[in-house]
Amino acid sequence: MEPLEEAALGLAPQTDFADLQAAAGRIREELRKRIIGQEAFIDLLLVAILADGHVLIEGVPGIAKTLTAKLLARTIDVGFNRIQFTPDLMPSDVLGTSVFHPGTATFQFKQGPIFSNIVLIDEINRAPAKTQASLFEVMEEQQITQDGVQYTMADPFIVLATQNPIEQEGTYRLPEAQLDRFLFKILVQYPSLEEEVAILGVHHNRPALQRDLEEIQPVLTAEKVSALRRQVQNVHVDAKVLEYIAQVVVQTRANKSLYLGASPRASLALLNSAKALAALRNRSFVTPEDVQELAPSVLRHRIQLTPEREMEGGTPDDVIKQIIQKTEVPR
Amino acid sequence: MPFKSVPVRFSLLFFLLLFWGGVVSRSAVASVPVPDTAAVAPLQLRYPDPQKLQELRESKDFQYGQDIRPDMSFWERFWRKIGDYLSQMLSGTSYDGFWKYVLYAIAIGTTVFVILKLLQVDFVGLFSRKSAAAAITYETYRENIHEIDFDALLAEAEAQGDYRRAIRLQYLRTLKLLTDQGLIDWKPGKTNRSYVSELKSSPLLRPFERVTQLFEYVWYGGSSLDEQTFETVRQSFREFHQSFAKTA
């Protein structure tokens, strides 16, 4: 259902998202130069940027998780760092460490690769819990405390992390506290047959394409991202929709299939991302539709199935779907 | 022949070491000083404290010949009594008494169930901590579109100038019409877009899309409505109803 303009409906227009629409369109265009398909995945990444959230991207190897994240980072003209997580990675390898400077006989803090605007953490679940825990403060508070000194991250600060499904060899389950800090967990699916044929066709004609990222042009600046985020904050959310969000999240805490329900941080994540999605669809208000659409990505990593449900072959997405079907849409 | 001389050499070395070791040990023994017996303190016999010994003899922890039950709390005594009672009842030769008590228990249970049901008590909450958190009221939105008197409520809302409520009632009436005709499958958890997609092959798709968007702008978007705008919106609903009448 394509939204009509408010004026066309005979209603007074409220917010103009022309800028945001144009920026999102240009980012999509840039990504389409290299990525075939994965439209929903790209839209969720855009929502995350507008909602100021970190994203966990999960999928089997070889489905362009890392490539998409890298390309998205290139479309925004800000600092970009990539960290490859390995089993022997230490917290200081990520955050930085104090190094003794013989000239001045003082310790100087040497910033780690986390000090950037967009940080791509590749295969995040290859590092053990000790290293994962080092990300808690920076992901939530966008700051690092080292030797009693606080270092604030530059705005925007976005962590895009990729991971293979936990059943894969040599991976660790991420701590719940860390998972909760990701706005979305996006499950990247295999491309369809048509998309796969198109991928093969493109790479057959241009074999060097795999390595060449130069053709991707920056579309947004840091200031522009901040301005778009401010626009998103003005999206209207009716009290009925707020209550609907709360009902969906609260029901995860009472569901018999769940051992761990979603936190209030999940409610906030659902609210902020729904506002960004509404703006991305050129709407100045959030509908229950937005909430339903985003609920799986916001909640799937924040809930835990009971062992019995897990043994029955259930998935978090099944339970979320059931909760959504059960919760009455406010009308 | 060197291979024959090797054992002879080893034997000589062995006896030499043995003899030398004996000489060294004798000289070492000779150098050890003999202790002075007068300097060694006499042996003292020590006995346990008789009072402590008596205490230990009287302590019930050490009365191995007697079977002393450990101290029990009130609840442990209570459950032990229940257990003794049940085992006595079940180990009896006759089960007449047992079945009588079972019947009593069922009767009491049924009575309690009926009373709690009449009082609308949350049963699950009696046995589970989680259910307390689950006690959410959904009454706010729990409306059955088939039981609403739309004409009366619409007239009331319009008379009061409550145009947002009037639009909502118009939309709910639209959903009821579509449900009654079997064009959509009404379910409380479905969104408006779900109903739009159910009408994909119907000529009502466009008019329904329009009233849906109007409803969403007004109801979720908080759009302000004056009388003139309300009239425009109402006209869209009228057009939908005209299309619906033609289709039906």
XYZ file of C-alpha atoms in Angstrom:
579
model
C 0.000 0.000 0.000
C 1.769 3.123 -1.238
C 1.073 6.004 1.166
C -0.770 8.951 -0.262
C 0.302 12.479 0.527
C -1.569 14.000 3.416
C -2.631 16.872 1.178
C -4.091 14.399 -1.319
C -6.169 12.966 1.491
C -7.449 16.397 2.395
C -5.412 16.516 5.631
C -2.864 19.055 6.770
C 0.744 17.881 6.056
C 2.816 17.422 9.223
C 6.472 16.592 8.549
C 8.444 16.700 5.346
C 10.800 13.753 4.893
C 11.900 14.640 1.361
C 15.554 14.955 2.450
C 15.499 11.641 4.208
C 13.768 9.944 1.295
C 16.334 11.297 -1.144
C 19.288 10.215 1.027
C 17.887 6.717 1.515
C 17.245 6.428 -2.216
C 20.826 7.405 -3.047
C 22.257 4.915 -0.524
C 20.116 2.153 -2.030
C 21.347 3.092 -5.495
C 24.986 2.952 -4.400
C 24.517 -0.426 -2.740
C 22.711 -1.819 -5.762
C 25.897 -1.278 -7.756
C 27.338 -4.249 -5.918
C 24.550 -6.008 -4.050
C 21.831 -7.892 -5.859
C 18.638 -8.466 -3.904
C 18.717 -8.264 -0.078
C 16.304 -5.301 -0.178
C 14.825 -5.991 3.262
C 18.306 -6.333 4.747
C 19.389 -2.982 3.294
C 16.203 -1.288 4.536
C 16.826 -2.583 8.054
C 20.387 -1.244 7.942
C 19.040 2.171 6.940
C 16.522 2.050 9.775
C 19.324 1.218 12.211
C 21.397 4.187 11.061
C 18.418 6.522 11.449
C 17.506 5.038 14.826
C 21.099 5.284 16.124
C 21.423 1.564 16.758
C 23.976 -1.198 16.361
C 23.270 -4.169 14.140
C 24.111 -7.826 14.445
C 24.025 -9.547 11.066
C 23.756 -13.319 11.117
C 23.957 -15.695 8.239
C 25.905 -18.557 6.788
C 29.236 -17.712 5.143
C 29.198 -16.285 1.628
C 25.956 -14.315 1.482
C 27.506 -10.824 1.379
C 27.049 -9.925 5.052
C 30.453 -8.310 5.395
C 30.383 -6.829 1.900
C 27.034 -5.128 2.505
C 28.236 -3.699 5.814
C 31.451 -2.441 4.179
C 29.564 -0.857 1.302
C 27.078 0.808 3.633
C 29.982 2.261 5.607
C 31.426 3.655 2.367
C 28.181 5.465 1.552
C 28.613 7.569 4.681
C 31.592 9.891 4.617
C 32.833 9.149 8.132
C 35.600 7.114 9.780
C 35.482 3.380 9.238
C 37.395 0.599 10.964
C 37.190 -3.119 10.655
C 38.070 -5.572 13.410
C 38.368 -9.266 12.690
C 37.395 -11.079 15.888
C 39.518 -14.130 16.634
C 39.668 -16.495 19.636
C 42.889 -14.902 20.947
C 41.757 -11.283 20.628
C 42.175 -9.288 23.860
C 40.008 -6.364 25.100
C 43.000 -4.026 24.717
C 43.243 -5.030 21.041
C 39.773 -3.552 20.587
C 39.651 -0.604 22.977
C 43.269 0.432 23.111
C 45.910 0.410 25.794
C 48.158 2.725 27.820
C 51.729 2.693 26.568
C 54.723 4.009 28.514
C 56.387 6.939 26.771
C 60.072 7.011 27.782
C 60.615 10.593 26.610
C 58.081 12.083 29.006
C 58.118 9.169 31.491
C 54.297 9.036 31.297
C 51.681 6.594 30.086
C 49.823 7.565 26.940
C 46.565 5.998 25.797
C 46.837 4.469 22.353
C 43.336 4.252 20.889
C 42.153 0.909 19.594
C 40.232 0.296 16.372
C 36.889 0.824 18.121
C 37.583 4.577 17.914
C 35.815 5.291 14.664
C 32.339 6.197 13.416
C 31.387 2.960 11.757
C 33.044 -0.135 13.154
C 32.629 -3.396 11.340
C 33.274 -6.319 13.666
C 33.618 -9.329 11.461
C 32.718 -12.728 12.930
C 32.030 -11.277 16.352
C 31.241 -14.659 17.846
C 34.762 -15.961 17.196
C 36.022 -14.092 20.300
C 35.334 -15.364 23.830
C 33.169 -13.617 26.443
C 36.108 -11.668 27.922
C 36.620 -9.738 24.692
C 32.893 -9.385 24.081
C 32.503 -7.807 27.519
C 34.872 -5.024 26.543
C 32.211 -3.752 24.128
C 29.483 -3.317 26.768
C 30.266 0.269 27.754
C 31.106 1.576 24.313
C 28.013 0.091 22.686
C 25.581 1.423 25.273
C 27.132 4.665 26.423
C 29.303 5.456 23.402
C 32.289 6.026 25.654
C 35.276 4.126 26.988
C 36.703 4.405 30.478
C 40.404 3.558 30.547
C 42.660 4.180 33.552
C 39.975 6.394 35.057
C 39.691 8.593 31.967
C 36.533 8.696 29.820
C 36.876 8.824 26.064
C 33.698 9.714 24.164
C 33.042 8.281 20.740
C 32.470 10.599 17.799
C 28.928 10.862 16.460
C 27.655 8.815 14.663
C 28.946 5.656 16.286
C 27.577 2.463 14.797
C 28.742 -1.101 15.338
C 27.917 -3.450 12.496
C 28.795 -6.962 13.584
C 28.569 -10.106 11.531
C 28.373 -13.605 12.881
C 27.910 -17.119 11.669
C 25.120 -19.138 13.256
C 26.274 -20.438 16.642
C 26.136 -24.035 15.494
C 29.202 -23.342 13.344
C 32.628 -24.651 14.366
C 34.728 -22.499 16.714
C 32.116 -19.950 17.699
C 30.920 -18.691 21.098
C 27.455 -17.635 22.177
C 27.399 -13.871 22.779
C 26.557 -12.733 26.338
C 22.897 -11.686 26.799
C 23.999 -8.245 28.035
C 25.799 -7.675 24.774
C 23.013 -9.013 22.572
C 20.616 -6.606 24.254
C 22.786 -3.721 23.086
C 22.164 -4.493 19.432
C 19.138 -2.720 18.001
C 18.577 -5.456 15.432
C 19.636 -8.964 14.762
C 19.152 -9.374 11.045
C 19.015 -12.858 9.614
C 20.408 -12.742 6.102
C 18.889 -15.326 3.840
C 20.211 -17.009 0.720
C 19.397 -15.142 -2.502
C 16.584 -16.436 -4.667
C 17.355 -18.411 -7.825
C 16.854 -15.355 -10.034
C 19.082 -13.252 -7.795
C 21.786 -15.910 -7.778
C 21.713 -16.082 -11.577
C 22.037 -12.291 -11.686
C 25.006 -12.429 -9.271
C 26.735 -14.985 -11.476
C 26.047 -12.916 -14.586
C 27.518 -9.753 -13.083
C 30.646 -11.477 -11.799
C 31.128 -13.400 -15.017
C 31.293 -10.125 -16.946
C 33.364 -8.229 -14.362
C 35.623 -10.649 -12.429
C 37.499 -7.826 -10.630
C 34.265 -6.533 -9.121
C 34.749 -8.616 -5.985
C 37.661 -6.468 -4.809
C 36.786 -3.108 -6.336
C 34.857 -0.858 -3.946
C 36.003 2.442 -5.428
C 32.856 2.961 -7.464
C 30.788 3.306 -4.275
C 30.430 7.011 -3.566
C 29.728 8.610 -0.175
C 26.209 9.964 0.050
C 25.913 11.272 3.598
C 28.132 13.205 5.973
C 28.174 12.898 9.777
C 26.265 16.183 10.081
C 23.633 15.002 7.630
C 23.147 11.776 9.572
C 22.608 13.795 12.766
C 20.099 16.049 10.983
C 18.146 13.062 9.643
C 18.099 11.511 13.096
C 16.608 14.687 14.508
C 13.858 14.484 11.877
C 13.124 10.904 12.899
C 12.744 11.978 16.518
C 9.825 14.191 15.456
C 7.790 11.281 14.137
C 4.497 11.101 16.020
C 3.702 8.018 18.103
C 0.189 7.828 19.447
C -0.408 6.637 23.019
C -2.303 3.631 21.650
C 0.723 2.574 19.610
C 3.022 3.083 22.601
C 0.810 0.757 24.592
C 0.810 -1.730 21.738
C 4.636 -1.779 21.731
C 4.666 -2.296 25.495
C 2.116 -5.122 25.240
C 4.164 -6.970 22.640
C 7.337 -6.709 24.728
C 5.689 -7.482 28.069
C 4.145 -10.626 26.647
C 7.616 -12.027 25.952
C 8.168 -11.989 29.730
C 5.122 -14.114 30.455
C 5.286 -16.514 27.545
C 5.564 -20.165 28.557
C 7.871 -20.924 25.645
C 10.392 -18.360 26.801
C 12.982 -18.650 29.528
C 14.096 -15.015 29.142
C 11.865 -12.190 27.979
C 12.791 -8.881 26.412
C 13.953 -5.922 28.514
C 12.595 -2.355 28.527
C 15.562 -1.579 26.287
C 13.772 -3.734 23.711
C 10.650 -1.543 24.013
C 12.770 1.541 23.383
C 14.486 -0.152 20.460
C 11.109 -1.071 18.972
C 9.868 2.477 19.426
C 12.928 4.176 17.911
C 13.201 1.808 14.988
C 9.459 2.055 14.250
C 9.828 5.835 14.079
C 12.747 5.490 11.653
C 10.814 3.016 9.499
C 7.804 5.323 9.378
C 10.030 8.210 8.246
C 11.689 5.978 5.679
C 8.200 5.283 4.313
C 7.450 8.975 4.197
C 4.974 8.817 7.044
C 4.941 11.231 9.962
C 3.491 8.723 12.432
C 4.017 5.137 13.527
C 1.413 2.484 12.826
C 1.067 -0.963 14.438
C 2.189 -2.268 11.044
C 5.663 -0.774 11.601
C 5.846 -2.367 15.031
C 4.836 -5.774 13.704
C 7.322 -5.597 10.875
C 10.261 -4.736 13.119
C 9.395 -6.908 16.122
C 11.267 -10.038 14.915
C 14.506 -8.135 14.221
C 14.300 -6.265 17.535
C 13.272 -9.166 19.739
C 14.776 -12.376 18.358
C 18.168 -11.927 20.024
C 16.728 -10.598 23.253
C 14.606 -13.597 24.145
C 15.603 -17.137 25.048
C 13.544 -20.224 24.459
C 12.964 -22.728 27.237
C 15.008 -25.918 26.777
C 11.790 -27.880 26.110
C 10.691 -25.500 23.347
C 14.174 -25.557 21.873
C 14.167 -29.358 21.815
C 10.804 -29.297 20.055
C 12.520 -27.364 17.267
C 10.898 -23.998 18.011
C 12.596 -20.734 17.119
C 12.375 -17.259 18.683
C 10.724 -16.044 15.478
C 7.895 -18.571 15.926
C 7.178 -17.269 19.421
C 7.335 -13.624 18.304
C 4.900 -14.375 15.498
C 2.564 -16.066 17.955
C 2.723 -13.086 20.340
C 2.001 -10.639 17.513
C -0.975 -12.665 16.334
C -2.318 -12.740 19.873
C -1.896 -9.034 20.620
C -4.830 -6.945 19.533
C -3.980 -4.142 17.128
C -5.275 -0.826 18.523
C -8.108 0.571 16.407
C 90.757 -60.386 24.728
C 89.062 -57.225 25.810
C 85.493 -58.689 26.117
C 86.758 -61.144 28.824
C 88.626 -58.473 30.777
C 85.530 -56.224 31.154
C 83.740 -58.339 33.822
C 87.026 -58.701 35.764
C 87.473 -54.939 35.767
C 83.912 -54.356 36.969
C 84.351 -56.925 39.764
C 87.549 -55.254 40.978
C 85.872 -51.803 40.892
C 82.854 -53.146 42.810
C 84.968 -54.644 45.643
C 87.110 -51.528 45.804
C 84.042 -49.305 46.248
C 82.552 -51.719 48.806
C 85.725 -51.745 50.882
C 86.160 -47.965 50.658
C 82.477 -47.352 51.545
C 82.827 -49.536 54.655
C 85.863 -47.577 55.797
C 84.098 -44.261 55.280
C 80.943 -45.372 57.111
C 82.881 -46.680 60.071
C 84.755 -43.414 60.370
C 81.445 -41.485 60.081
C 79.774 -43.575 62.808
C 82.729 -43.045 65.040
C 82.328 -39.281 64.736
C 78.629 -39.162 65.892
C 78.469 -37.783 69.491
C 76.849 -40.023 72.099
C 73.836 -38.293 73.679
C 73.953 -37.458 77.332
C 71.174 -39.504 78.951
C 71.036 -37.180 81.936
C 69.982 -34.257 79.700
C 66.811 -35.999 78.269
C 63.597 -34.843 80.028
C 61.493 -37.587 81.738
C 58.316 -38.719 79.935
C 55.088 -37.056 81.085
C 51.747 -38.796 80.741
C 48.879 -36.499 79.819
C 45.193 -37.375 80.326
C 42.099 -35.715 78.746
C 40.127 -33.269 80.839
C 37.651 -35.453 82.822
C 34.916 -32.837 82.540
C 35.274 -32.644 78.760
C 35.395 -36.436 78.571
C 32.145 -36.663 80.522
C 30.504 -34.109 78.225
C 31.456 -36.107 75.173
C 30.167 -39.323 76.796
C 26.811 -37.693 77.467
C 26.487 -36.005 74.050
C 23.721 -37.593 71.998
C 25.848 -37.262 68.885
C 28.007 -40.085 70.202
C 25.224 -42.417 71.415
C 25.737 -44.894 68.626
C 23.536 -47.515 70.258
C 20.396 -45.355 70.093
C 18.540 -44.110 67.001
C 17.949 -40.460 67.819
C 15.914 -38.501 65.272
C 17.402 -35.158 64.266
C 15.613 -31.996 65.397
C 12.807 -31.108 62.992
C 11.207 -27.798 62.231
C 7.456 -27.250 62.390
C 7.005 -27.807 58.647
C 9.173 -30.931 58.670
C 7.056 -32.355 61.514
C 3.901 -31.356 59.627
C 4.901 -33.060 56.392
C 6.151 -36.109 58.316
C 2.753 -36.399 59.992
C 1.043 -36.134 56.602
C 3.397 -38.778 55.197
C 2.828 -41.109 58.161
C -0.911 -40.623 57.824
C -0.932 -41.357 54.091
C 1.339 -44.374 54.391
C -0.850 -45.712 57.207
C -3.934 -45.197 55.074
C -2.470 -46.757 51.937
C -0.852 -49.685 53.706
C -4.170 -50.696 55.335
C -5.885 -53.912 54.290
C -9.093 -52.109 53.362
C -9.377 -49.123 50.971
C -12.940 -48.130 52.006
C -11.673 -45.218 54.105
C -9.250 -44.073 51.414
C -11.906 -43.691 48.728
C -14.098 -41.834 51.157
C -11.326 -39.272 51.669
C -10.715 -39.050 47.922
C -14.370 -38.181 47.409
C -14.156 -35.560 50.160
C -11.071 -34.057 48.495
C -12.773 -33.897 45.080
C -15.863 -32.284 46.606
C -13.788 -29.661 48.438
C -11.658 -29.008 45.332
C -14.727 -28.537 43.146
C -16.284 -26.114 45.629
C -13.076 -24.055 45.818
C -12.803 -24.047 42.001
C -16.373 -22.798 41.570
C -15.892 -20.049 44.161
C -12.632 -18.864 42.604
C -14.155 -18.970 39.144
C -17.093 -16.853 40.334
C -14.657 -14.373 41.853
C -12.667 -14.342 38.541
C -9.423 -15.191 40.284
C -6.387 -15.903 38.096
C -5.782 -19.631 38.717
C -2.426 -19.721 37.029
C -1.286 -16.974 39.341
C -1.837 -19.250 42.331
C 0.887 -21.603 41.207
C 3.228 -19.533 39.097
C 5.224 -16.388 39.751
C 5.383 -15.549 36.052
C 1.655 -15.217 35.711
C 1.670 -12.189 37.992
C 3.590 -10.312 35.327
C 1.206 -11.607 32.682
C -1.793 -9.922 34.239
C -2.232 -7.233 31.603
C -5.560 -5.663 30.888
C -6.535 -5.598 27.250
C -9.990 -4.192 27.875
C -9.050 -0.892 26.264
C -9.140 -2.373 22.798
C -11.252 -5.428 23.393
C -14.201 -4.546 21.243
C -16.220 -6.941 19.179
C -17.126 -5.148 15.965
C -20.180 -7.379 15.654
C -21.661 -6.075 18.888
C -21.253 -2.336 18.349
C -24.306 -0.207 17.582
C -22.530 1.913 14.966
C -25.405 4.217 14.048
C -26.057 5.285 17.628
C -22.377 5.728 18.501
C -21.616 7.613 15.276
C -24.503 10.002 15.851
C -23.266 10.564 19.404
C -19.628 11.197 18.336
C -20.639 13.637 15.584
C -22.999 15.480 17.898
C -20.172 15.866 20.419
C -17.754 17.056 17.718
C -15.511 14.088 18.464
C -14.511 13.626 14.818
C -11.564 11.320 15.454
C -13.843 8.862 17.228
C -16.375 9.213 14.439
C -13.713 8.281 11.841
C -12.688 5.313 13.948
C -16.271 4.074 14.139
C -16.672 4.562 10.398
C -13.604 2.421 9.793
C -14.694 -0.295 12.214
C -18.056 -0.398 10.450
C -16.218 -0.804 7.152
C -14.307 -3.756 8.546
C -17.546 -5.283 9.819
C -19.178 -4.989 6.399
C -16.220 -6.665 4.730
C -16.153 -9.406 7.351
C -19.894 -10.059 7.045
C -19.506 -10.408 3.284
C -16.621 -12.847 3.791
C -14.238 -10.530 1.935
C -11.808 -10.324 4.837
C -11.043 -12.654 7.724
C -11.332 -10.479 10.855
C -8.753 -11.194 13.528
C -7.765 -8.779 16.302
C -4.014 -9.261 15.674
C -4.196 -8.374 11.983
C -3.102 -4.979 10.712
C -4.973 -2.800 8.270
C -2.521 -3.675 5.546
C -3.356 -7.369 6.033
C -6.972 -6.572 5.195
C -5.901 -4.493 2.211
C -3.908 -7.426 0.853
C -6.914 -9.720 1.376
C -8.855 -7.473 -1.010
C -6.180 -7.568 -3.699
C -8.400 -9.056 -6.383
C -11.498 -7.099 -5.379
C -12.789 -3.879 -7.005
C -13.052 -2.547 -3.454
C -9.279 -2.449 -3.119
C -8.755 1.217 -4.053
C -11.638 2.703 -2.037
C -10.669 0.556 0.944
C -7.027 1.612 0.664
C -8.095 5.228 0.735
C -10.315 4.938 3.811
C -7.617 2.886 5.519
C -5.060 5.621 4.990
C -7.500 8.253 6.165
C -8.206 6.256 9.280
C -4.482 5.783 9.956
C -3.665 9.477 9.483
C -6.434 10.442 11.850
C -6.231 7.648 14.424
C -2.469 6.967 14.638
C -1.185 10.211 13.171
C -3.018 12.509 15.511
C -4.116 14.704 12.592
C -6.350 17.486 13.754
C -9.852 17.418 12.277
C -12.215 20.316 11.887
C -15.764 19.986 10.629
C -14.782 20.690 7.033
C -11.998 18.088 6.980
C -14.276 15.601 8.654
C -16.799 16.123 5.910
C -14.089 15.364 3.284
C -13.138 12.195 5.106
C -16.755 11.171 5.532
C -17.226 11.599 1.805
C -14.461 9.025 1.193
C -16.271 6.566 3.454
C -19.526 7.257 1.586
C -17.777 6.475 -1.696
C -16.506 3.239 -0.242
C -20.006 2.279 0.835
C -21.342 3.064 -2.633
C -18.687 0.822 -4.182
C -19.485 -1.828 -1.635
C -23.223 -1.651 -2.425
C -22.445 -2.103 -6.142
C -20.199 -5.092 -5.448
C -22.676 -6.714 -3.085
